[in-house]
PDB file of C-alpha atoms in Angstrom:
ATOM      1  CA  MET A 379     -56.135  -1.842  -1.788  1.00 49.00           C
ATOM      2  CA  GLY A 380     -55.076   1.797  -2.246  1.00 50.00           C
ATOM      3  CA  VAL A 381     -52.430   3.020  -4.654  1.00 51.00           C
ATOM      4  CA  VAL A 382     -49.102   3.854  -3.040  1.00 49.00           C
ATOM      5  CA  THR A 383     -47.890   7.188  -4.333  1.00 49.00           C
ATOM      6  CA  PRO A 384     -44.209   8.249  -4.580  1.00 48.00           C
ATOM      7  CA  ALA A 385     -44.846  10.577  -1.639  1.00 49.00           C
ATOM      8  CA  ASP A 386     -46.087   7.623   0.432  1.00 50.00           C
ATOM      9  CA  ARG A 387     -42.936   5.661  -0.343  1.00 46.00           C
ATOM     10  CA  THR A 388     -40.709   8.587   0.639  1.00 48.00           C
ATOM     11  CA  GLU A 389     -42.453   9.026   3.987  1.00 48.00           C
ATOM     12  CA  ARG A 390     -42.491   5.327   4.935  1.00 50.00           C
ATOM     13  CA  PRO A 391     -40.188   4.905   7.975  1.00 55.00           C
ATOM     14  CA  GLY A 392     -37.194   2.582   7.890  1.00 56.00           C
ATOM     15  CA  ARG A 393     -36.658   2.769   4.136  1.00 56.00           C
ATOM     16  CA  PRO A 394     -34.176   5.575   3.391  1.00 56.00           C
ATOM     17  CA  ASP A 395     -34.169   6.607  -0.222  1.00 59.00           C
ATOM     18  CA  ARG A 396     -31.083   6.618  -2.445  1.00 55.00           C
ATOM     19  CA  ALA A 397     -30.339  10.287  -1.739  1.00 50.00           C
ATOM     20  CA  GLU A 398     -30.209   9.564   2.008  1.00 54.00           C
ATOM     21  CA  ARG A 399     -28.061   6.437   1.615  1.00 59.00           C
ATOM     22  CA  ALA A 400     -25.387   8.137  -0.506  1.00 58.00           C
ATOM     23  CA  PRO A 401     -24.128  10.602   2.167  1.00 72.00           C
ATOM     24  CA  LYS A 402     -24.026   7.755   4.707  1.00 73.00           C
ATOM     25  CA  GLN A 403     -21.933   5.628   2.341  1.00 78.00           C
ATOM     26  CA  ASP A 404     -19.654   8.593   1.659  1.00 79.00           C
ATOM     27  CA  ARG A 405     -19.149   9.113   5.400  1.00 85.00           C
ATOM     28  CA  SER A 406     -18.407   5.424   5.853  1.00 85.00           C
ATOM     29  CA  ARG A 407     -15.804   5.488   3.077  1.00 89.00           C
ATOM     30  CA  ALA A 408     -14.244   8.640   4.538  1.00 92.00           C
ATOM     31  CA  THR A 409     -14.063   7.053   7.991  1.00 93.00           C
ATOM     32  CA  ARG A 410     -12.455   3.917   6.576  1.00 93.00           C
ATOM     33  CA  GLN A 411      -9.930   6.031   4.672  1.00 91.00           C
ATOM     34  CA  ARG A 412      -8.994   7.972   7.822  1.00 94.00           C
ATOM     35  CA  LEU A 413      -8.520   4.741   9.742  1.00 95.00           C
ATOM     36  CA  LEU A 414      -6.292   3.221   7.078  1.00 93.00           C
ATOM     37  CA  GLU A 415      -4.141   6.351   6.820  1.00 90.00           C
ATOM     38  CA  ALA A 416      -3.882   6.531  10.614  1.00 93.00           C
ATOM     39  CA  ALA A 417      -2.890   2.842  10.773  1.00 90.00           C
ATOM     40  CA  VAL A 418      -0.177   3.341   8.155  1.00 85.00           C
ATOM     41  CA  GLY A 419       1.150   6.394  10.002  1.00 86.00           C
ATOM     42  CA  ALA A 420       1.142   4.571  13.329  1.00 88.00           C
ATOM     43  CA  LEU A 421       2.972   1.554  11.902  1.00 83.00           C
ATOM     44  CA  ALA A 422       5.593   3.742  10.228  1.00 79.00           C
ATOM     45  CA  GLU A 423       6.209   5.869  13.337  1.00 84.00           C
ATOM     46  CA  LEU A 424       5.528   3.531  16.266  1.00 86.00           C
ATOM     47  CA  GLY A 425       6.003  -0.007  14.973  1.00 82.00           C
ATOM     48  CA  TRP A 426       3.691  -2.970  15.512  1.00 82.00           C
ATOM     49  CA  ALA A 427       3.843  -3.313  19.300  1.00 84.00           C
ATOM     50  CA  ARG A 428       2.715   0.263  19.990  1.00 89.00           C
ATOM     51  CA  SER A 429       0.211   0.511  17.133  1.00 89.00           C
ATOM     52  CA  THR A 430      -2.947  -0.542  18.927  1.00 93.00           C
ATOM     53  CA  VAL A 431      -6.524  -0.166  17.708  1.00 94.00           C
ATOM     54  CA  SER A 432      -7.025   2.571  20.320  1.00 94.00           C
ATOM     55  CA  VAL A 433      -4.001   4.513  19.047  1.00 95.00           C
ATOM     56  CA  VAL A 434      -5.252   4.304  15.466  1.00 95.00           C
ATOM     57  CA  ALA A 435      -8.792   5.295  16.455  1.00 95.00           C
ATOM     58  CA  GLU A 436      -7.501   8.338  18.344  1.00 95.00           C
ATOM     59  CA  ARG A 437      -5.285   9.406  15.437  1.00 95.00           C
ATOM     60  CA  ALA A 438      -8.191   9.067  13.029  1.00 95.00           C
ATOM     61  CA  GLY A 439     -10.619  10.909  15.313  1.00 94.00           C
ATOM     62  CA  VAL A 440     -12.909   7.871  15.342  1.00 93.00           C
ATOM     63  CA  SER A 441     -14.401   6.001  18.303  1.00 93.00           C
ATOM     64  CA  ARG A 442     -13.085   2.540  19.096  1.00 92.00           C
ATOM     65  CA  GLY A 443     -16.563   1.131  18.459  1.00 91.00           C
ATOM     66  CA  ALA A 444     -16.731   2.714  15.004  1.00 91.00           C
ATOM     67  CA  THR A 445     -13.244   1.405  14.287  1.00 93.00           C
ATOM     68  CA  GLN A 446     -14.255  -2.137  15.153  1.00 92.00           C
ATOM     69  CA  HIS A 447     -17.369  -1.771  13.016  1.00 92.00           C
ATOM     70  CA  HIS A 448     -15.077  -1.334  10.000  1.00 94.00           C
ATOM     71  CA  PHE A 449     -12.307  -3.675  11.215  1.00 94.00           C
ATOM     72  CA  PRO A 450     -13.436  -6.235  13.840  1.00 94.00           C
ATOM     73  CA  THR A 451      -9.878  -7.281  14.804  1.00 90.00           C
ATOM     74  CA  ARG A 452      -6.480  -5.661  15.000  1.00 89.00           C
ATOM     75  CA  GLU A 453      -5.221  -8.032  12.312  1.00 84.00           C
ATOM     76  CA  ASP A 454      -8.098  -6.993  10.023  1.00 89.00           C
ATOM     77  CA  LEU A 455      -7.190  -3.333  10.505  1.00 91.00           C
ATOM     78  CA  PHE A 456      -3.473  -3.618   9.844  1.00 85.00           C
ATOM     79  CA  THR A 457      -3.755  -6.138   7.022  1.00 81.00           C
ATOM     80  CA  ALA A 458      -6.157  -3.718   5.328  1.00 88.00           C
ATOM     81  CA  ALA A 459      -3.691  -0.919   6.042  1.00 85.00           C
ATOM     82  CA  VAL A 460      -0.872  -2.752   4.290  1.00 77.00           C
ATOM     83  CA  GLU A 461      -3.185  -3.573   1.377  1.00 83.00           C
ATOM     84  CA  TYR A 462      -3.903   0.154   1.234  1.00 85.00           C
ATOM     85  CA  VAL A 463      -0.141   0.782   1.256  1.00 78.00           C
ATOM     86  CA  ALA A 464       0.244  -1.687  -1.609  1.00 77.00           C
ATOM     87  CA  GLU A 465      -2.435   0.065  -3.656  1.00 82.00           C
ATOM     88  CA  GLU A 466      -0.806   3.437  -2.999  1.00 81.00           C
ATOM     89  CA  ARG A 467       2.605   2.076  -3.993  1.00 76.00           C
ATOM     90  CA  SER A 468       1.182   0.622  -7.216  1.00 77.00           C
ATOM     91  CA  HIS A 469      -0.640   3.855  -7.986  1.00 82.00           C
ATOM     92  CA  ALA A 470       2.551   5.840  -7.414  1.00 78.00           C
ATOM     93  CA  LEU A 471       4.464   3.503  -9.733  1.00 77.00           C
ATOM     94  CA  ARG A 472       1.838   3.681 -12.471  1.00 81.00           C
ATOM     95  CA  SER A 473       2.011   7.469 -12.268  1.00 81.00           C
ATOM     96  CA  VAL A 474       5.775   7.568 -12.870  1.00 78.00           C
ATOM     97  CA  SER A 475       6.594   9.475 -16.042  1.00 77.00           C
ATOM     98  CA  ALA A 476      10.327   8.760 -16.077  1.00 74.00           C
ATOM     99  CA  LYS A 477      12.088   9.266 -19.405  1.00 79.00           C
ATOM    100  CA  THR A 478      15.268   7.347 -18.625  1.00 87.00           C
ATOM    101  CA  ARG A 479      15.975   4.077 -16.871  1.00 89.00           C
ATOM    102  CA  ALA A 480      17.945   5.946 -14.220  1.00 88.00           C
ATOM    103  CA  GLU A 481      14.781   7.908 -13.415  1.00 88.00           C
ATOM    104  CA  VAL A 482      12.814   4.653 -13.161  1.00 89.00           C
ATOM    105  CA  VAL A 483      15.408   3.295 -10.729  1.00 90.00           C
ATOM    106  CA  ALA A 484      15.156   6.474  -8.665  1.00 89.00           C
ATOM    107  CA  ALA A 485      11.351   6.260  -8.558  1.00 87.00           C
ATOM    108  CA  LEU A 486      11.456   2.627  -7.402  1.00 87.00           C
ATOM    109  CA  VAL A 487      14.022   3.386  -4.728  1.00 87.00           C
ATOM    110  CA  ASP A 488      11.934   6.337  -3.515  1.00 85.00           C
ATOM    111  CA  LEU A 489       9.007   3.972  -2.963  1.00 81.00           C
ATOM    112  CA  TYR A 490      11.109   1.624  -0.883  1.00 84.00           C
ATOM    113  CA  THR A 491      12.664   4.392   1.221  1.00 82.00           C
ATOM    114  CA  GLY A 492       9.426   6.258   2.032  1.00 79.00           C
ATOM    115  CA  PRO A 493       6.873   5.900   4.857  1.00 77.00           C
ATOM    116  CA  LEU A 494       4.693   3.464   2.894  1.00 76.00           C
ATOM    117  CA  PHE A 495       7.455   0.870   2.786  1.00 81.00           C
ATOM    118  CA  ARG A 496       8.416   1.551   6.407  1.00 80.00           C
ATOM    119  CA  ALA A 497       4.845   0.777   7.499  1.00 77.00           C
ATOM    120  CA  ALA A 498       4.793  -2.445   5.465  1.00 78.00           C
ATOM    121  CA  LEU A 499       8.167  -3.439   6.940  1.00 82.00           C
ATOM    122  CA  HIS A 500       6.860  -3.264  10.501  1.00 80.00           C
ATOM    123  CA  LEU A 501       3.997  -5.546   9.558  1.00 79.00           C
ATOM    124  CA  TRP A 502       6.382  -8.023   7.921  1.00 82.00           C
ATOM    125  CA  VAL A 503       8.337  -8.261  11.170  1.00 83.00           C
ATOM    126  CA  ALA A 504       5.153  -8.750  13.186  1.00 81.00           C
ATOM    127  CA  ALA A 505       3.889 -11.373  10.721  1.00 80.00           C
ATOM    128  CA  SER A 506       7.077 -13.400  11.145  1.00 83.00           C
ATOM    129  CA  HIS A 507       5.940 -14.419  14.645  1.00 79.00           C
ATOM    130  CA  GLU A 508       2.214 -13.566  14.717  1.00 77.00           C
ATOM    131  CA  GLU A 509       0.336 -16.588  13.374  1.00 78.00           C
ATOM    132  CA  ALA A 510      -2.878 -14.608  12.779  1.00 72.00           C
ATOM    133  CA  LEU A 511      -1.006 -12.234  10.478  1.00 77.00           C
ATOM    134  CA  HIS A 512       1.459 -14.488   8.717  1.00 83.00           C
ATOM    135  CA  ALA A 513      -0.731 -16.067   6.039  1.00 82.00           C
ATOM    136  CA  ARG A 514      -2.493 -12.799   5.205  1.00 80.00           C
ATOM    137  CA  VAL A 515       0.678 -10.752   4.889  1.00 82.00           C
ATOM    138  CA  ALA A 516       2.560 -13.441   2.948  1.00 85.00           C
ATOM    139  CA  GLU A 517      -0.250 -13.726   0.383  1.00 85.00           C
ATOM    140  CA  LEU A 518      -0.576  -9.955   0.104  1.00 82.00           C
ATOM    141  CA  GLU A 519       3.142  -9.363  -0.359  1.00 82.00           C
ATOM    142  CA  ALA A 520       3.335 -12.067  -3.024  1.00 87.00           C
ATOM    143  CA  ARG A 521       0.569 -10.273  -4.924  1.00 86.00           C
ATOM    144  CA  VAL A 522       2.238  -6.888  -4.428  1.00 83.00           C
ATOM    145  CA  GLY A 523       5.553  -8.301  -5.614  1.00 87.00           C
ATOM    146  CA  ARG A 524       4.043  -9.622  -8.851  1.00 90.00           C
ATOM    147  CA  GLU A 525       2.289  -6.315  -9.538  1.00 88.00           C
ATOM    148  CA  THR A 526       5.418  -4.267  -8.815  1.00 88.00           C
ATOM    149  CA  HIS A 527       7.453  -6.498 -11.120  1.00 92.00           C
ATOM    150  CA  ARG A 528       4.920  -6.076 -13.962  1.00 92.00           C
ATOM    151  CA  ILE A 529       4.933  -2.301 -13.597  1.00 90.00           C
ATOM    152  CA  ALA A 530       8.738  -2.186 -13.445  1.00 91.00           C
ATOM    153  CA  VAL A 531       8.987  -4.243 -16.657  1.00 93.00           C
ATOM    154  CA  ARG A 532       6.695  -1.780 -18.427  1.00 91.00           C
ATOM    155  CA  LEU A 533       8.508   1.301 -17.126  1.00 89.00           C
ATOM    156  CA  LEU A 534      11.900  -0.110 -18.086  1.00 92.00           C
ATOM    157  CA  ASP A 535      10.663  -1.265 -21.504  1.00 91.00           C
ATOM    158  CA  ALA A 536      12.230  -4.618 -20.699  1.00 93.00           C
ATOM    159  CA  ASP A 537      11.849  -7.619 -23.004  1.00 94.00           C
ATOM    160  CA  GLU A 538      11.575 -10.593 -20.654  1.00 94.00           C
ATOM    161  CA  SER A 539      11.697 -13.064 -23.524  1.00 94.00           C
ATOM    162  CA  ARG A 540      15.455 -12.405 -23.602  1.00 94.00           C
ATOM    163  CA  PRO A 541      17.573 -14.583 -21.292  1.00 93.00           C
ATOM    164  CA  GLY A 542      18.461 -12.912 -18.003  1.00 93.00           C
ATOM    165  CA  VAL A 543      16.145  -9.902 -18.356  1.00 94.00           C
ATOM    166  CA  ARG A 544      13.562 -11.116 -15.840  1.00 95.00           C
ATOM    167  CA  GLU A 545      16.295 -11.762 -13.294  1.00 95.00           C
ATOM    168  CA  THR A 546      17.782  -8.317 -13.966  1.00 94.00           C
ATOM    169  CA  VAL A 547      14.462  -6.606 -13.232  1.00 94.00           C
ATOM    170  CA  GLN A 548      13.954  -8.677 -10.092  1.00 94.00           C
ATOM    171  CA  GLY A 549      17.498  -7.847  -9.009  1.00 93.00           C
ATOM    172  CA  LEU A 550      16.663  -4.157  -9.336  1.00 93.00           C
ATOM    173  CA  LEU A 551      13.603  -4.568  -7.081  1.00 93.00           C
ATOM    174  CA  ASP A 552      15.624  -6.545  -4.541  1.00 92.00           C
ATOM    175  CA  MET A 553      18.273  -3.820  -4.569  1.00 91.00           C
ATOM    176  CA  ALA A 554      15.641  -1.109  -4.047  1.00 90.00           C
ATOM    177  CA  ARG A 555      14.191  -3.054  -1.115  1.00 89.00           C
ATOM    178  CA  GLY A 556      17.658  -3.428   0.372  1.00 88.00           C
ATOM    179  CA  LEU A 557      18.235   0.312   0.160  1.00 87.00           C
ATOM    180  CA  GLY A 558      14.891   0.796   1.887  1.00 85.00           C
ATOM    181  CA  LEU A 559      16.022  -1.450   4.736  1.00 85.00           C
ATOM    182  CA  ALA A 560      19.317   0.420   5.039  1.00 82.00           C
ATOM    183  CA  ASN A 561      17.410   3.683   5.299  1.00 80.00           C
ATOM    184  CA  VAL A 562      15.401   2.536   8.332  1.00 79.00           C
ATOM    185  CA  LEU A 563      18.260   3.165  10.760  1.00 77.00           C
ATOM    186  CA  THR A 564      20.296   5.892   9.054  1.00 77.00           C
ATOM    187  CA  ASP A 565      19.911   8.493   6.320  1.00 75.00           C
ATOM    188  CA  ASP A 566      21.725   6.823   3.467  1.00 72.00           C
ATOM    189  CA  THR A 567      20.938   9.481   0.844  1.00 79.00           C
ATOM    190  CA  GLY A 568      24.455  10.149  -0.448  1.00 80.00           C
ATOM    191  CA  ARG A 569      25.435   6.531  -1.046  1.00 83.00           C
ATOM    192  CA  ARG A 570      21.965   5.744  -2.339  1.00 84.00           C
ATOM    193  CA  GLU A 571      22.199   8.380  -5.079  1.00 86.00           C
ATOM    194  CA  ARG A 572      25.481   6.907  -6.321  1.00 89.00           C
ATOM    195  CA  VAL A 573      24.021   3.395  -6.335  1.00 89.00           C
ATOM    196  CA  VAL A 574      20.950   4.595  -8.275  1.00 88.00           C
ATOM    197  CA  ARG A 575      23.108   6.226 -10.972  1.00 89.00           C
ATOM    198  CA  GLN A 576      25.198   3.070 -11.333  1.00 91.00           C
ATOM    199  CA  TRP A 577      22.105   0.854 -11.598  1.00 90.00           C
ATOM    200  CA  GLY A 578      20.761   3.133 -14.331  1.00 89.00           C
ATOM    201  CA  ARG A 579      23.927   2.563 -16.337  1.00 91.00           C
ATOM    202  CA  LEU A 580      23.883  -1.189 -15.690  1.00 90.00           C
ATOM    203  CA  LEU A 581      20.274  -1.472 -16.844  1.00 91.00           C
ATOM    204  CA  ASP A 582      20.964   0.368 -20.078  1.00 90.00           C
ATOM    205  CA  GLU A 583      23.726  -2.152 -20.805  1.00 90.00           C
ATOM    206  CA  ALA A 584      21.720  -5.207 -19.705  1.00 90.00           C
ATOM    207  CA  LEU A 585      18.382  -4.328 -21.285  1.00 89.00           C
ATOM    208  CA  GLY A 586      19.619  -2.733 -24.481  1.00 79.00           C
TER     209      GLY A 586
END
């Protein structure tokens, strides 16, 4: 039996070396990223009914076949898109460098009034009557809600061992979500700014 040299291994067909695999993996990740961003944009702008796999593929500049290679079903694609939205929302929250509680409130409200929340909202509505989506979206949103609450507690320097503090933080998140819903139909900027200032004052009193 002869000795197989490194050169022999490199030339053997069907066994790409690590250097060849890396660019392929990078391209695959880039394609997946484009698809997720296109899906989020489509949901935010077009809603669930008009956000088809074909629409997303065209927006991403990817063939339908390549799209289905990454996401075999429409539900797979848009559930992954909302998970991507959730990760982006969490990343944005972790990056907040607010110095006052009013600034924390403003940052939270900005998340719920931006395109990321609008995309998630369309999927919530679809999940309310699409059985294939319901369980996935409900589980995902529960996880997102817990993570958002933890980050908000840290940003607000809230001591949840004190009675009522946990409920106060959750009330803030519910309020921010409500303002996001109000912003879907009309630009509510003026009223929203007044509400944010008031919530900042209320939190200073409630949290100490």
